[in-house]
Amino acid sequence: TWYTGSAGWMYQFITNSLLGMELQKDYLKFNPCFPLHWPSISIVYRYKTSTYRIKVFQTETDDSSWKMDDDRGSGDTIQLNDDGAAHEAEVFISISAFVS
């Protein structure tokens, strides 16, 4: 059971801390803290019957933004839909507040 518990804690660490992913009802919020020299991270996320292929970038822009399928928006949160479709998303997280 120790190994099973360790895997669960490692999963929690990676999703919550390193990727900064947080599920909030039917929204997925990002606040990553992966090394700045990594160009991006890629995630395949299943939400009920839908699949989301998400690429997260940390950028030195002033604002966070996202692109998903044919939509664009501002902020660090994307809406999830249980529509059985496959979705492609890119999330651009501003790190300007952390870079001096």
PDB file of C-alpha atoms in Angstrom:
ATOM      1  CA  THR A   1       0.000   0.000   0.000  1.00  0.00           C
ATOM      2  CA  TRP A   2       2.937   2.356   0.536  1.00  0.00           C
ATOM      3  CA  TYR A   3       3.778   2.275  -3.190  1.00  0.00           C
ATOM      4  CA  THR A   4       0.169   2.910  -4.195  1.00  0.00           C
ATOM      5  CA  GLY A   5       0.005   5.856  -1.830  1.00  0.00           C
ATOM      6  CA  SER A   6       3.288   7.218  -3.150  1.00  0.00           C
ATOM      7  CA  ALA A   7       1.999   7.161  -6.726  1.00  0.00           C
ATOM      8  CA  GLY A   8      -1.126   9.029  -5.659  1.00  0.00           C
ATOM      9  CA  TRP A   9       0.861  11.688  -3.841  1.00  0.00           C
ATOM     10  CA  MET A  10       3.223  12.078  -6.806  1.00  0.00           C
ATOM     11  CA  TYR A  11       0.231  12.515  -9.135  1.00  0.00           C
ATOM     12  CA  GLN A  12      -1.214  15.153  -6.788  1.00  0.00           C
ATOM     13  CA  PHE A  13       2.139  16.954  -6.639  1.00  0.00           C
ATOM     14  CA  ILE A  14       2.554  17.027 -10.414  1.00  0.00           C
ATOM     15  CA  THR A  15      -0.986  18.146 -11.230  1.00  0.00           C
ATOM     16  CA  ASN A  16      -1.397  20.636  -8.390  1.00  0.00           C
ATOM     17  CA  SER A  17       2.092  22.067  -7.912  1.00  0.00           C
ATOM     18  CA  LEU A  18       4.165  21.624 -11.050  1.00  0.00           C
ATOM     19  CA  LEU A  19       1.346  21.965 -13.622  1.00  0.00           C
ATOM     20  CA  GLY A  20      -0.785  24.136 -11.378  1.00  0.00           C
ATOM     21  CA  MET A  21      -3.985  22.489 -12.641  1.00  0.00           C
ATOM     22  CA  GLU A  22      -7.066  22.896 -10.520  1.00  0.00           C
ATOM     23  CA  LEU A  23     -10.512  21.579 -11.455  1.00  0.00           C
ATOM     24  CA  GLN A  24     -13.239  24.004 -10.420  1.00  0.00           C
ATOM     25  CA  LYS A  25     -16.602  22.450 -11.316  1.00  0.00           C
ATOM     26  CA  ASP A  26     -16.499  22.541 -15.152  1.00  0.00           C
ATOM     27  CA  TYR A  27     -13.464  24.827 -15.459  1.00  0.00           C
ATOM     28  CA  LEU A  28      -9.759  23.996 -15.458  1.00  0.00           C
ATOM     29  CA  LYS A  29      -7.507  26.675 -13.942  1.00  0.00           C
ATOM     30  CA  PHE A  30      -3.738  26.840 -14.491  1.00  0.00           C
ATOM     31  CA  ASN A  31      -1.027  28.307 -12.274  1.00  0.00           C
ATOM     32  CA  PRO A  32       2.106  26.377 -13.323  1.00  0.00           C
ATOM     33  CA  CYS A  33       5.544  26.567 -11.790  1.00  0.00           C
ATOM     34  CA  PHE A  34       7.611  24.409 -14.127  1.00  0.00           C
ATOM     35  CA  PRO A  35      11.139  25.695 -14.917  1.00  0.00           C
ATOM     36  CA  LEU A  36      11.169  28.813 -17.090  1.00  0.00           C
ATOM     37  CA  HIS A  37      13.641  27.253 -19.533  1.00  0.00           C
ATOM     38  CA  TRP A  38      11.075  24.590 -20.475  1.00  0.00           C
ATOM     39  CA  PRO A  39       9.282  25.856 -23.589  1.00  0.00           C
ATOM     40  CA  SER A  40       5.928  24.301 -22.620  1.00  0.00           C
ATOM     41  CA  ILE A  41       4.199  21.276 -21.144  1.00  0.00           C
ATOM     42  CA  SER A  42       1.582  19.077 -22.811  1.00  0.00           C
ATOM     43  CA  ILE A  43      -1.340  17.450 -21.049  1.00  0.00           C
ATOM     44  CA  VAL A  44      -4.029  15.053 -22.212  1.00  0.00           C
ATOM     45  CA  TYR A  45      -6.974  15.524 -19.875  1.00  0.00           C
ATOM     46  CA  ARG A  46     -10.194  13.498 -19.869  1.00  0.00           C
ATOM     47  CA  TYR A  47     -13.306  15.286 -18.678  1.00  0.00           C
ATOM     48  CA  LYS A  48     -16.230  12.868 -18.560  1.00  0.00           C
ATOM     49  CA  THR A  49     -16.720  11.878 -22.245  1.00  0.00           C
ATOM     50  CA  SER A  50     -14.447  14.594 -23.714  1.00  0.00           C
ATOM     51  CA  THR A  51     -10.695  14.669 -24.294  1.00  0.00           C
ATOM     52  CA  TYR A  52      -8.612  17.827 -24.008  1.00  0.00           C
ATOM     53  CA  ARG A  53      -5.117  18.085 -25.463  1.00  0.00           C
ATOM     54  CA  ILE A  54      -3.682  21.085 -23.674  1.00  0.00           C
ATOM     55  CA  LYS A  55      -0.340  22.811 -24.162  1.00  0.00           C
ATOM     56  CA  VAL A  56       0.675  25.260 -21.412  1.00  0.00           C
ATOM     57  CA  PHE A  57       3.217  28.013 -22.001  1.00  0.00           C
ATOM     58  CA  GLN A  58       4.736  30.422 -19.478  1.00  0.00           C
ATOM     59  CA  THR A  59       5.164  33.790 -21.226  1.00  0.00           C
ATOM     60  CA  GLU A  60       6.559  37.179 -20.321  1.00  0.00           C
ATOM     61  CA  THR A  61       3.429  38.961 -21.542  1.00  0.00           C
ATOM     62  CA  ASP A  62       1.324  41.172 -19.288  1.00  0.00           C
ATOM     63  CA  ASP A  63      -1.812  39.018 -19.411  1.00  0.00           C
ATOM     64  CA  SER A  64      -2.688  35.340 -19.468  1.00  0.00           C
ATOM     65  CA  SER A  65      -4.755  34.051 -22.376  1.00  0.00           C
ATOM     66  CA  TRP A  66      -5.996  30.846 -24.007  1.00  0.00           C
ATOM     67  CA  LYS A  67      -6.973  29.405 -27.382  1.00  0.00           C
ATOM     68  CA  MET A  68      -9.271  26.402 -27.667  1.00  0.00           C
ATOM     69  CA  ASP A  69     -10.598  25.027 -30.925  1.00  0.00           C
ATOM     70  CA  ASP A  70     -11.902  28.187 -32.673  1.00  0.00           C
ATOM     71  CA  ASP A  71     -12.265  30.311 -29.524  1.00  0.00           C
ATOM     72  CA  ARG A  72      -9.882  32.684 -27.746  1.00  0.00           C
ATOM     73  CA  GLY A  73     -10.083  34.380 -24.394  1.00  0.00           C
ATOM     74  CA  SER A  74      -8.201  36.051 -21.598  1.00  0.00           C
ATOM     75  CA  GLY A  75      -7.305  34.594 -18.253  1.00  0.00           C
ATOM     76  CA  ASP A  76      -5.828  31.373 -16.923  1.00  0.00           C
ATOM     77  CA  THR A  77      -8.987  29.230 -16.964  1.00  0.00           C
ATOM     78  CA  ILE A  78     -10.653  27.175 -19.705  1.00  0.00           C
ATOM     79  CA  GLN A  79     -14.200  25.852 -19.683  1.00  0.00           C
ATOM     80  CA  LEU A  80     -14.712  22.102 -19.973  1.00  0.00           C
ATOM     81  CA  ASN A  81     -17.674  20.600 -21.807  1.00  0.00           C
ATOM     82  CA  ASP A  82     -18.989  17.059 -21.623  1.00  0.00           C
ATOM     83  CA  ASP A  83     -19.722  16.858 -25.364  1.00  0.00           C
ATOM     84  CA  GLY A  84     -17.810  13.685 -26.267  1.00  0.00           C
ATOM     85  CA  ALA A  85     -15.489  15.622 -28.588  1.00  0.00           C
ATOM     86  CA  ALA A  86     -11.721  15.999 -28.719  1.00  0.00           C
ATOM     87  CA  HIS A  87     -10.521  19.543 -28.035  1.00  0.00           C
ATOM     88  CA  GLU A  88      -7.176  21.262 -28.644  1.00  0.00           C
ATOM     89  CA  ALA A  89      -6.175  24.064 -26.283  1.00  0.00           C
ATOM     90  CA  GLU A  90      -3.200  26.324 -25.669  1.00  0.00           C
ATOM     91  CA  VAL A  91      -2.911  28.277 -22.428  1.00  0.00           C
ATOM     92  CA  PHE A  92      -0.442  31.159 -22.115  1.00  0.00           C
ATOM     93  CA  ILE A  93       0.299  32.029 -18.482  1.00  0.00           C
ATOM     94  CA  SER A  94       1.856  35.410 -17.735  1.00  0.00           C
ATOM     95  CA  ILE A  95       4.983  35.221 -15.599  1.00  0.00           C
ATOM     96  CA  SER A  96       5.804  38.940 -15.873  1.00  0.00           C
ATOM     97  CA  ALA A  97       5.002  39.440 -12.198  1.00  0.00           C
ATOM     98  CA  PHE A  98       7.656  36.871 -11.268  1.00  0.00           C
ATOM     99  CA  VAL A  99      10.424  37.958 -13.662  1.00  0.00           C
ATOM    100  CA  SER A 100      12.480  40.967 -12.710  1.00  0.00           C
TER     101      SER A 100
END
